[in-house]
Amino acid sequence: LEEVIVSLGHPKYRAKQVYNWVRVQGVTDVSQMNNIPKKLKADLERFAAVGSLTLDMEQISKDGTKKRAYRLEDGQLIESVLMPYTDGRYTACISSQAGCAQGCVFCATGQMGFSRQLTSDEIFEQVARFASELSQQDQQEKKELKIKNSKNGKGETQEHYSRNQQQKTSGRSTRLSNLVFMGMGEPLANYRNVKKAIQRIQSELGIGHRKITVSTVGIVPNIYKMAEELPQVRLAVSLHCANDDERSDLLPANKRNGGLKELMTALQDYISTTGKRVTLEWALIEGENDTPETAHELGKLIKKWLRKDMVHINVIPLNPTGGYGGSPSGRQRVNAFCAILEDRYGVACTPRVRRGIDINAGCGQLKAEVEKQQRESKLAQEEVNTQATQAEEPELMTDETNLVDDSIEVEQDLQFALDELAIEISDEEDWEDYEYQSEDELAEVNRLIDLVKGTTITAENQVVGQPDAAATP
């Protein structure tokens, strides 16, 4: 930023002012940066932009969940979700790829296929936008609370009153506190850019590594890398099945990555290297993977490979998608599943509430809705264009009696005079093999052809026309 500011002919310290507006104040509109000179504002508006993501659609759930579809510079769509909790946390769920190549059959993004990797900047910006907006909200709340504080006569400091007031009203802070890579895409299949983005998020936004969770279907080589290079970042694994046959059917990436044996071995190494507990994610599908038998199978798998105190299972009823016929498990089946794991195997299991279910907050669902609306809009526009074109085209006349305008009276005894050099050809003669006796005959044939091509009948019953000199027989 300093290099850009200086290259535009402004003092270096202006970069810090601009940075403060964007990162601390949450302001992205240059015109609102009131301590920036007009010349710098004009230069920034002309030569720079705050980020590369364009908001295409936003939905807000009745539970406060905010979901966005961003359009990238090349037209791709990605999703980001902001989830507020009553304990004061704000958690952002962000995307790491446009689409996904893992092919999980129950996932809306997996059904779309893979488009491309996100850059580290595109990943970072999703988080930075939520962080900036929450920062701006916090500044506004502090301003309002300062006014209230000046009137209440209690003599409380702004900071003290602000904190107490927030706890009394909603129990929420206005700072982005947690981050999960559980949006569109497989984070460990874009490991380099995800790692770079995480490092920027920690250093520039102040979100600690322990507040960041990376979710994977099980890209084994990069689980080992993550254990070595990002040991403080938390790991979650989308497990969903406890045997290879069922898991490969539901998550085709299972077979490509060596199956459960390779995955569980990598998790052993991760726990040993980092000393951190692993989260296993389990989407409960009615009658598929929510039975008591499946719960026992999962418990035995964990017992064989992992320390029970280093595993936590998050179960959540399936978020239905149009491309998959499964349905979410009911509350009784969810509770029974968790009870077996906790009571029989001593494994912590927590049922999670589906967030933003009324706004298609599941991975890839909003993008699918945006693309559906775009297709419908395109079809509607094509229909309008077709109707407009048809209205402009003249009606074709099929009645032979109307081939000539009724308002024009054409005499039936029009006479054509032949040139004195015209030749006479009888029906018996073979026209295709006719041999001209002279150049004059050939010239006359050409003239007649030109005459026919250039002749029209006018409304005044006059025969007019100029032979086309360039015509050839």
Short mmCIF file of C-alpha atoms in Angstrom, two decimals:
data_model
loop_
_atom_site.label_atom_id
_atom_site.label_comp_id
_atom_site.label_asym_id
_atom_site.label_seq_id
_atom_site.Cartn_x
_atom_site.Cartn_y
_atom_site.Cartn_z
CA LEU A 1 0.00 0.00 0.00
CA GLU A 2 2.87 2.36 0.80
CA GLU A 3 4.40 1.70 -2.61
CA VAL A 4 1.11 2.51 -4.33
CA ILE A 5 0.60 5.70 -2.34
CA VAL A 6 4.15 6.92 -3.01
CA SER A 7 3.94 6.00 -6.71
CA LEU A 8 0.89 8.28 -6.95
CA GLY A 9 2.97 11.18 -5.61
CA HIS A 10 1.70 11.27 -2.02
CA PRO A 11 3.57 11.07 1.31
CA LYS A 12 4.27 7.60 2.67
CA TYR A 13 2.37 8.23 5.93
CA ARG A 14 -0.89 8.48 3.99
CA ALA A 15 -0.77 4.70 3.54
CA LYS A 16 -1.17 4.20 7.28
CA GLN A 17 -4.21 6.48 7.27
CA VAL A 18 -5.84 4.58 4.42
CA TYR A 19 -5.01 1.25 6.06
CA ASN A 20 -6.58 2.42 9.31
CA TRP A 21 -9.78 3.39 7.52
CA VAL A 22 -10.08 0.01 5.81
CA ARG A 23 -8.87 -2.37 8.50
CA VAL A 24 -9.75 -0.60 11.76
CA GLN A 25 -12.71 1.57 10.84
CA GLY A 26 -14.14 -0.88 8.31
CA VAL A 27 -14.60 1.84 5.68
CA THR A 28 -14.34 0.75 2.05
CA ASP A 29 -15.77 3.91 0.45
CA VAL A 30 -12.85 6.27 -0.21
CA SER A 31 -15.13 9.32 -0.09
CA GLN A 32 -15.81 8.62 3.62
CA MET A 33 -12.10 8.83 4.58
CA ASN A 34 -12.33 12.35 5.92
CA ASN A 35 -8.66 12.90 6.80
CA ILE A 36 -7.46 12.01 3.30
CA PRO A 37 -6.86 14.92 0.85
CA LYS A 38 -9.11 15.25 -2.17
CA LYS A 39 -6.28 14.58 -4.61
CA LEU A 40 -5.46 11.24 -2.95
CA LYS A 41 -9.15 10.30 -2.83
CA ALA A 42 -9.43 11.00 -6.55
CA ASP A 43 -6.29 8.98 -7.29
CA LEU A 44 -7.47 6.02 -5.22
CA GLU A 45 -10.89 6.04 -6.86
CA ARG A 46 -9.24 6.12 -10.27
CA PHE A 47 -6.37 3.68 -9.82
CA ALA A 48 -7.27 1.43 -6.88
CA ALA A 49 -10.07 -0.65 -5.43
CA VAL A 50 -10.69 -2.10 -1.99
CA GLY A 51 -10.59 -5.78 -2.89
CA SER A 52 -11.62 -7.76 -5.94
CA LEU A 53 -14.83 -9.43 -4.75
CA THR A 54 -18.17 -8.13 -5.98
CA LEU A 55 -21.21 -8.88 -3.84
CA ASP A 56 -23.72 -10.67 -6.07
CA MET A 57 -26.32 -11.72 -3.50
CA GLU A 58 -26.78 -11.60 0.26
CA GLN A 59 -29.29 -13.41 2.45
CA ILE A 60 -29.85 -13.01 6.19
CA SER A 61 -31.44 -15.80 8.20
CA LYS A 62 -33.86 -15.39 11.05
CA ASP A 63 -31.11 -16.82 13.31
CA GLY A 64 -28.79 -13.97 12.29
CA THR A 65 -26.66 -15.99 9.89
CA LYS A 66 -25.52 -13.87 6.93
CA LYS A 67 -24.65 -15.62 3.68
CA ARG A 68 -23.09 -13.99 0.63
CA ALA A 69 -22.35 -14.95 -2.94
CA TYR A 70 -19.33 -13.08 -4.29
CA ARG A 71 -18.49 -12.80 -7.97
CA LEU A 72 -14.80 -12.97 -8.81
CA GLU A 73 -13.10 -10.95 -11.53
CA ASP A 74 -13.37 -13.87 -13.99
CA GLY A 75 -17.09 -14.36 -13.29
CA GLN A 76 -16.79 -17.33 -10.90
CA LEU A 77 -19.05 -17.38 -7.83
CA ILE A 78 -18.00 -18.26 -4.28
CA GLU A 79 -19.75 -18.16 -0.93
CA SER A 80 -18.98 -16.78 2.53
CA VAL A 81 -21.05 -17.06 5.71
CA LEU A 82 -21.01 -15.06 8.93
CA MET A 83 -22.55 -16.77 11.97
CA PRO A 84 -23.29 -14.89 15.22
CA TYR A 85 -23.64 -16.86 18.47
CA THR A 86 -25.27 -15.89 21.73
CA ASP A 87 -22.02 -16.42 23.64
CA GLY A 88 -20.49 -13.45 21.81
CA ARG A 89 -18.64 -15.25 19.03
CA TYR A 90 -18.74 -14.29 15.39
CA THR A 91 -17.53 -17.10 13.16
CA ALA A 92 -16.81 -16.73 9.45
CA CYS A 93 -17.07 -19.73 7.15
CA ILE A 94 -15.12 -19.12 3.95
CA SER A 95 -14.33 -20.75 0.61
CA SER A 96 -10.94 -21.92 -0.62
CA GLN A 97 -11.86 -22.93 -4.19
CA ALA A 98 -14.39 -22.02 -6.86
CA GLY A 99 -16.23 -25.32 -6.99
CA CYS A 100 -14.75 -28.57 -5.72
CA ALA A 101 -13.17 -31.65 -7.29
CA GLN A 102 -13.80 -34.05 -4.40
CA GLY A 103 -17.26 -35.08 -5.63
CA CYS A 104 -19.02 -35.62 -2.28
CA VAL A 105 -22.45 -36.76 -3.47
CA PHE A 106 -24.49 -35.00 -0.75
CA CYS A 107 -22.72 -31.64 -1.13
CA ALA A 108 -24.09 -28.91 -3.44
CA THR A 109 -20.56 -27.72 -4.25
CA GLY A 110 -19.36 -31.25 -4.99
CA GLN A 111 -22.22 -31.64 -7.44
CA MET A 112 -21.02 -28.54 -9.35
CA GLY A 113 -17.50 -29.73 -10.05
CA PHE A 114 -14.24 -27.81 -9.87
CA SER A 115 -13.56 -24.46 -11.57
CA ARG A 116 -10.30 -23.11 -10.13
CA GLN A 117 -8.22 -22.43 -7.03
CA LEU A 118 -8.76 -19.21 -5.14
CA THR A 119 -5.75 -16.98 -4.71
CA SER A 120 -4.53 -16.19 -1.21
CA ASP A 121 -5.84 -12.64 -1.71
CA GLU A 122 -9.34 -13.89 -2.57
CA ILE A 123 -9.35 -16.11 0.50
CA PHE A 124 -8.05 -13.33 2.75
CA GLU A 125 -10.54 -10.78 1.44
CA GLN A 126 -13.53 -12.88 2.43
CA VAL A 127 -12.35 -12.75 6.04
CA ALA A 128 -11.19 -9.13 5.89
CA ARG A 129 -14.60 -7.94 4.69
CA PHE A 130 -16.43 -9.51 7.60
CA ALA A 131 -13.77 -8.29 10.03
CA SER A 132 -13.96 -4.73 8.66
CA GLU A 133 -17.74 -4.62 8.76
CA LEU A 134 -17.83 -5.88 12.33
CA SER A 135 -15.18 -3.32 13.23
CA GLN A 136 -17.29 -0.57 11.68
CA GLN A 137 -20.33 -1.85 13.57
CA ASP A 138 -18.32 -1.82 16.78
CA GLN A 139 -17.24 1.78 16.17
CA GLN A 140 -20.84 2.83 15.64
CA GLU A 141 -22.00 1.05 18.79
CA LYS A 142 -19.26 2.70 20.82
CA LYS A 143 -20.31 6.08 19.47
CA GLU A 144 -23.93 5.47 20.42
CA LEU A 145 -23.00 4.11 23.84
CA LYS A 146 -20.79 7.13 24.48
CA ILE A 147 -23.81 9.36 23.97
CA LYS A 148 -25.88 7.20 26.32
CA ASN A 149 -23.06 7.20 28.84
CA SER A 150 -22.90 10.98 28.83
CA LYS A 151 -26.59 11.07 29.75
CA ASN A 152 -26.83 8.35 32.35
CA GLY A 153 -24.93 10.28 35.00
CA LYS A 154 -23.17 7.23 36.40
CA GLY A 155 -19.72 8.42 35.49
CA GLU A 156 -18.79 5.11 33.90
CA THR A 157 -16.02 5.11 31.32
CA GLN A 158 -16.98 4.52 27.71
CA GLU A 159 -15.09 1.22 27.59
CA HIS A 160 -16.64 -0.06 30.83
CA TYR A 161 -20.15 0.99 29.85
CA SER A 162 -19.83 -0.36 26.34
CA ARG A 163 -18.75 -3.79 27.50
CA ASN A 164 -21.39 -4.03 30.21
CA GLN A 165 -24.13 -2.74 27.96
CA GLN A 166 -23.35 -5.27 25.26
CA GLN A 167 -23.35 -8.10 27.77
CA LYS A 168 -26.70 -6.99 29.15
CA THR A 169 -28.37 -6.64 25.75
CA SER A 170 -27.15 -9.39 23.45
CA GLY A 171 -24.11 -11.03 24.97
CA ARG A 172 -22.21 -10.44 21.74
CA SER A 173 -19.06 -8.61 20.87
CA THR A 174 -18.61 -7.11 17.45
CA ARG A 175 -15.28 -8.63 16.56
CA LEU A 176 -14.66 -11.53 14.22
CA SER A 177 -13.43 -14.17 16.64
CA ASN A 178 -13.35 -17.49 14.78
CA LEU A 179 -12.75 -18.75 11.27
CA VAL A 180 -13.56 -22.09 9.65
CA PHE A 181 -12.51 -23.26 6.19
CA MET A 182 -15.76 -25.12 5.57
CA GLY A 183 -17.11 -23.19 2.61
CA MET A 184 -16.77 -24.10 -1.05
CA GLY A 185 -13.77 -26.23 -2.00
CA GLU A 186 -11.22 -28.50 -0.35
CA PRO A 187 -8.74 -26.34 1.60
CA LEU A 188 -5.93 -28.90 1.63
CA ALA A 189 -6.16 -29.23 -2.15
CA ASN A 190 -5.24 -25.53 -2.27
CA TYR A 191 -2.77 -25.81 0.60
CA ARG A 192 -0.22 -23.20 -0.49
CA ASN A 193 -2.73 -20.37 -0.90
CA VAL A 194 -4.67 -21.37 2.21
CA LYS A 195 -1.48 -21.36 4.27
CA LYS A 196 -0.48 -17.92 2.96
CA ALA A 197 -3.97 -16.53 3.66
CA ILE A 198 -3.95 -17.94 7.22
CA GLN A 199 -0.62 -16.25 7.92
CA ARG A 200 -2.02 -12.89 6.73
CA ILE A 201 -5.24 -13.38 8.70
CA GLN A 202 -3.23 -13.92 11.85
CA SER A 203 -0.81 -11.03 11.33
CA GLU A 204 -3.13 -8.42 9.80
CA LEU A 205 -6.53 -9.21 11.32
CA GLY A 206 -5.36 -10.52 14.67
CA ILE A 207 -7.25 -13.83 14.54
CA GLY A 208 -5.05 -16.39 16.28
CA HIS A 209 -4.21 -19.75 14.73
CA ARG A 210 -6.06 -21.53 17.53
CA LYS A 211 -9.26 -19.78 16.42
CA ILE A 212 -8.92 -21.13 12.88
CA THR A 213 -10.16 -24.55 11.77
CA VAL A 214 -9.36 -26.21 8.45
CA SER A 215 -11.76 -28.91 7.29
CA THR A 216 -10.73 -31.64 4.84
CA VAL A 217 -12.14 -34.81 3.32
CA GLY A 218 -8.72 -36.32 3.97
CA ILE A 219 -5.97 -35.07 1.64
CA VAL A 220 -3.41 -37.23 3.44
CA PRO A 221 -0.09 -35.71 2.25
CA ASN A 222 -1.17 -32.22 3.28
CA ILE A 223 -2.39 -33.37 6.69
CA TYR A 224 1.24 -34.23 7.38
CA LYS A 225 2.31 -30.82 6.02
CA MET A 226 -0.24 -28.99 8.12
CA ALA A 227 0.96 -30.76 11.27
CA GLU A 228 4.48 -29.48 10.64
CA GLU A 229 3.82 -26.01 9.21
CA LEU A 230 0.57 -24.91 10.90
CA PRO A 231 0.64 -26.80 14.20
CA GLN A 232 -1.60 -24.33 16.04
CA VAL A 233 -4.37 -24.41 13.45
CA ARG A 234 -7.16 -26.84 14.27
CA LEU A 235 -8.00 -29.77 11.99
CA ALA A 236 -11.45 -31.16 11.19
CA VAL A 237 -12.06 -34.20 8.98
CA SER A 238 -15.28 -34.86 7.06
CA LEU A 239 -15.59 -38.55 7.91
CA HIS A 240 -19.31 -39.42 7.53
CA CYS A 241 -18.71 -43.19 7.15
CA ALA A 242 -16.73 -45.74 9.17
CA ASN A 243 -15.82 -48.23 6.43
CA ASP A 244 -14.12 -47.80 3.07
CA ASP A 245 -16.91 -49.14 0.85
CA GLU A 246 -19.56 -46.75 2.17
CA ARG A 247 -17.17 -43.83 2.47
CA SER A 248 -15.91 -44.20 -1.10
CA ASP A 249 -19.51 -44.22 -2.34
CA LEU A 250 -20.35 -41.07 -0.41
CA LEU A 251 -16.95 -39.38 -0.72
CA PRO A 252 -15.11 -40.58 -3.87
CA ALA A 253 -11.92 -38.86 -2.64
CA ASN A 254 -11.60 -41.55 0.03
CA LYS A 255 -10.31 -44.13 -2.44
CA ARG A 256 -8.02 -41.65 -4.22
CA ASN A 257 -6.31 -40.84 -0.93
CA GLY A 258 -5.68 -44.43 0.16
CA GLY A 259 -8.79 -45.12 2.20
CA LEU A 260 -9.40 -45.00 5.93
CA LYS A 261 -6.15 -46.72 6.88
CA GLU A 262 -4.04 -43.94 5.35
CA LEU A 263 -6.31 -41.27 6.79
CA MET A 264 -6.31 -42.64 10.32
CA THR A 265 -2.52 -43.07 10.21
CA ALA A 266 -2.17 -39.41 9.20
CA LEU A 267 -4.46 -38.37 12.07
CA GLN A 268 -2.31 -40.36 14.49
CA ASP A 269 0.70 -38.40 13.29
CA TYR A 270 -1.16 -35.08 13.51
CA ILE A 271 -2.17 -35.71 17.13
CA SER A 272 1.34 -36.87 18.05
CA THR A 273 3.01 -33.89 16.35
CA THR A 274 0.69 -31.09 17.45
CA GLY A 275 -0.77 -32.42 20.66
CA LYS A 276 -4.14 -31.18 19.45
CA ARG A 277 -7.48 -32.90 19.39
CA VAL A 278 -9.01 -33.76 16.03
CA THR A 279 -12.64 -33.04 15.14
CA LEU A 280 -14.49 -35.65 13.10
CA GLU A 281 -17.49 -34.28 11.18
CA TRP A 282 -20.46 -36.51 10.60
CA ALA A 283 -23.49 -35.47 8.50
CA LEU A 284 -26.34 -37.67 9.72
CA ILE A 285 -28.46 -39.05 6.88
CA GLU A 286 -31.76 -40.67 7.78
CA GLY A 287 -31.46 -44.47 7.58
CA GLU A 288 -27.99 -44.33 6.00
CA ASN A 289 -25.32 -43.50 8.58
CA ASP A 290 -27.37 -42.74 11.69
CA THR A 291 -28.16 -46.29 12.86
CA PRO A 292 -26.96 -47.82 16.16
CA GLU A 293 -24.89 -50.29 14.12
CA THR A 294 -23.09 -47.42 12.40
CA ALA A 295 -22.45 -45.70 15.73
CA HIS A 296 -20.82 -48.87 17.05
CA GLU A 297 -18.74 -49.19 13.88
CA LEU A 298 -17.49 -45.62 14.29
CA GLY A 299 -16.71 -46.18 17.96
CA LYS A 300 -14.62 -49.24 17.13
CA LEU A 301 -12.77 -47.39 14.36
CA ILE A 302 -11.75 -44.64 16.79
CA LYS A 303 -10.81 -47.12 19.46
CA LYS A 304 -8.51 -48.97 17.03
CA TRP A 305 -6.64 -45.95 15.71
CA LEU A 306 -6.95 -42.91 17.99
CA ARG A 307 -6.96 -41.89 21.62
CA LYS A 308 -10.54 -41.27 22.61
CA ASP A 309 -9.62 -38.13 24.55
CA MET A 310 -8.02 -36.64 21.41
CA VAL A 311 -11.15 -36.97 19.27
CA HIS A 312 -14.33 -34.93 19.21
CA ILE A 313 -17.23 -35.81 16.95
CA ASN A 314 -19.52 -33.11 15.59
CA VAL A 315 -22.77 -34.56 14.27
CA ILE A 316 -25.18 -32.45 12.28
CA PRO A 317 -28.30 -33.48 10.38
CA LEU A 318 -27.79 -33.43 6.62
CA ASN A 319 -28.40 -30.13 4.87
CA PRO A 320 -30.59 -31.31 1.94
CA THR A 321 -29.60 -30.45 -1.64
CA GLY A 322 -31.46 -30.89 -4.90
CA GLY A 323 -28.89 -33.30 -6.29
CA TYR A 324 -29.05 -35.84 -3.46
CA GLY A 325 -32.05 -37.81 -2.28
CA GLY A 326 -31.05 -38.30 1.37
CA SER A 327 -32.89 -36.57 4.20
CA PRO A 328 -31.69 -35.28 7.60
CA SER A 329 -31.96 -37.43 10.70
CA GLY A 330 -34.53 -36.56 13.33
CA ARG A 331 -33.66 -35.45 16.84
CA GLN A 332 -34.22 -38.85 18.47
CA ARG A 333 -31.87 -40.61 16.05
CA VAL A 334 -29.24 -37.87 16.51
CA ASN A 335 -29.37 -38.19 20.30
CA ALA A 336 -29.29 -42.00 20.17
CA PHE A 337 -26.25 -41.92 17.88
CA CYS A 338 -24.32 -39.62 20.24
CA ALA A 339 -25.36 -41.59 23.30
CA ILE A 340 -23.76 -44.79 21.98
CA LEU A 341 -20.46 -43.06 21.21
CA GLU A 342 -20.30 -41.34 24.59
CA ASP A 343 -21.63 -44.12 26.82
CA ARG A 344 -20.07 -47.15 25.17
CA TYR A 345 -16.81 -45.73 23.78
CA GLY A 346 -16.14 -42.62 25.85
CA VAL A 347 -15.87 -40.38 22.78
CA ALA A 348 -17.15 -36.78 23.02
CA CYS A 349 -20.00 -36.23 20.59
CA THR A 350 -21.88 -32.96 20.13
CA PRO A 351 -25.03 -32.47 18.05
CA ARG A 352 -24.79 -29.24 16.09
CA VAL A 353 -27.66 -27.02 15.03
CA ARG A 354 -27.97 -26.35 11.32
CA ARG A 355 -27.41 -22.64 10.79
CA GLY A 356 -29.18 -20.53 8.18
CA ILE A 357 -31.37 -23.40 6.99
CA ASP A 358 -33.98 -20.89 5.77
CA ILE A 359 -31.46 -19.14 3.47
CA ASN A 360 -29.71 -22.08 1.80
CA ALA A 361 -26.63 -21.59 4.01
CA GLY A 362 -25.23 -25.04 3.23
CA CYS A 363 -22.06 -25.19 1.16
CA GLY A 364 -22.75 -24.30 -2.49
CA GLN A 365 -26.49 -23.83 -2.09
CA LEU A 366 -26.58 -20.05 -2.52
CA LYS A 367 -24.38 -20.23 -5.61
CA ALA A 368 -26.76 -22.81 -7.06
CA GLU A 369 -29.67 -20.45 -6.35
CA VAL A 370 -27.88 -17.50 -7.98
CA GLU A 371 -27.07 -19.53 -11.09
CA LYS A 372 -30.66 -20.82 -11.25
CA GLN A 373 -31.98 -17.24 -11.15
CA GLN A 374 -29.50 -16.24 -13.84
CA ARG A 375 -30.62 -19.10 -16.09
CA GLU A 376 -34.28 -18.23 -15.57
CA SER A 377 -33.58 -14.55 -16.26
CA LYS A 378 -31.66 -15.43 -19.42
CA LEU A 379 -34.46 -17.67 -20.69
CA ALA A 380 -37.03 -14.97 -19.95
CA GLN A 381 -34.96 -12.38 -21.81
CA GLU A 382 -34.52 -14.71 -24.77
CA GLU A 383 -38.30 -15.20 -24.88
CA VAL A 384 -38.83 -11.42 -24.84
CA ASN A 385 -36.28 -10.98 -27.64
CA THR A 386 -37.93 -13.72 -29.71
CA GLN A 387 -41.36 -12.15 -29.34
CA ALA A 388 -39.98 -8.73 -30.25
CA THR A 389 -38.29 -10.13 -33.36
CA GLN A 390 -41.45 -11.90 -34.46
CA ALA A 391 -43.45 -8.69 -34.01
CA GLU A 392 -41.04 -6.77 -36.24
CA GLU A 393 -40.98 -9.34 -39.06
CA PRO A 394 -43.67 -8.89 -41.84
CA GLU A 395 -46.25 -11.63 -42.09
CA LEU A 396 -45.44 -14.08 -44.87
CA MET A 397 -48.15 -14.25 -47.59
CA THR A 398 -49.08 -17.77 -48.60
CA ASP A 399 -52.09 -16.86 -50.73
CA GLU A 400 -50.90 -16.76 -54.36
CA THR A 401 -53.56 -14.17 -55.20
CA ASN A 402 -51.90 -11.73 -52.81
CA LEU A 403 -48.36 -11.94 -54.14
CA VAL A 404 -48.97 -8.56 -55.79
CA ASP A 405 -50.25 -5.60 -53.80
CA ASP A 406 -54.04 -5.33 -54.28
CA SER A 407 -53.73 -1.57 -54.69
CA ILE A 408 -51.74 -1.97 -57.93
CA GLU A 409 -53.65 -2.75 -61.07
CA VAL A 410 -51.47 -4.60 -63.54
CA GLU A 411 -52.51 -4.69 -67.17
CA GLN A 412 -52.54 -8.16 -68.64
CA ASP A 413 -51.59 -7.14 -72.21
CA LEU A 414 -48.11 -5.78 -71.61
CA GLN A 415 -46.06 -6.07 -74.76
CA PHE A 416 -42.32 -6.71 -74.93
CA ALA A 417 -40.47 -5.80 -78.12
CA LEU A 418 -37.56 -8.00 -79.19
CA ASP A 419 -34.34 -6.55 -80.41
CA GLU A 420 -33.67 -6.96 -84.10
CA LEU A 421 -30.61 -9.09 -83.30
CA ALA A 422 -32.68 -11.60 -81.22
CA ILE A 423 -32.31 -15.25 -82.22
CA GLU A 424 -35.02 -17.91 -82.27
CA ILE A 425 -34.52 -21.24 -80.49
CA SER A 426 -36.94 -24.09 -81.19
CA ASP A 427 -38.09 -26.67 -78.61
CA GLU A 428 -36.38 -29.48 -80.50
CA GLU A 429 -32.94 -27.99 -80.11
CA ASP A 430 -30.74 -29.12 -77.24
CA TRP A 431 -30.17 -25.95 -75.25
CA GLU A 432 -27.30 -27.33 -73.14
CA ASP A 433 -25.31 -28.38 -76.24
CA TYR A 434 -26.21 -25.40 -78.35
CA GLU A 435 -23.35 -24.06 -80.39
CA TYR A 436 -23.48 -20.37 -81.15
CA GLN A 437 -22.95 -19.53 -84.82
CA SER A 438 -21.46 -16.15 -84.14
CA GLU A 439 -20.30 -13.80 -81.48
CA ASP A 440 -23.43 -11.78 -82.09
CA GLU A 441 -25.62 -14.70 -81.00
CA LEU A 442 -23.65 -15.17 -77.79
CA ALA A 443 -23.85 -11.44 -77.09
CA GLU A 444 -27.61 -11.49 -77.62
CA VAL A 445 -28.07 -14.36 -75.14
CA ASN A 446 -26.10 -12.47 -72.53
CA ARG A 447 -28.14 -9.36 -73.20
CA LEU A 448 -31.43 -11.20 -72.74
CA ILE A 449 -30.28 -12.69 -69.44
CA ASP A 450 -29.25 -9.25 -68.24
CA LEU A 451 -32.58 -7.82 -69.38
CA VAL A 452 -34.56 -10.41 -67.41
CA LYS A 453 -32.46 -9.86 -64.29
CA GLY A 454 -32.90 -6.10 -64.39
CA THR A 455 -36.62 -5.88 -65.32
CA THR A 456 -39.33 -4.91 -62.78
CA ILE A 457 -42.99 -3.85 -63.01
CA THR A 458 -43.82 -0.47 -61.45
CA ALA A 459 -47.07 0.82 -60.05
CA GLU A 460 -47.48 2.88 -63.26
CA ASN A 461 -47.46 -0.33 -65.33
CA GLN A 462 -44.15 0.61 -66.85
CA VAL A 463 -41.50 -2.00 -67.61
CA VAL A 464 -38.20 -0.66 -66.36
CA GLY A 465 -34.80 -2.05 -65.67
CA GLN A 466 -31.17 -1.65 -66.43
CA PRO A 467 -29.19 -4.70 -67.42
CA ASP A 468 -26.40 -5.55 -65.04
CA ALA A 469 -23.26 -5.09 -67.07
CA ALA A 470 -21.35 -7.45 -64.81
CA ALA A 471 -23.74 -10.37 -65.29
CA THR A 472 -22.53 -13.53 -66.98
CA PRO A 473 -24.52 -16.35 -68.53
#
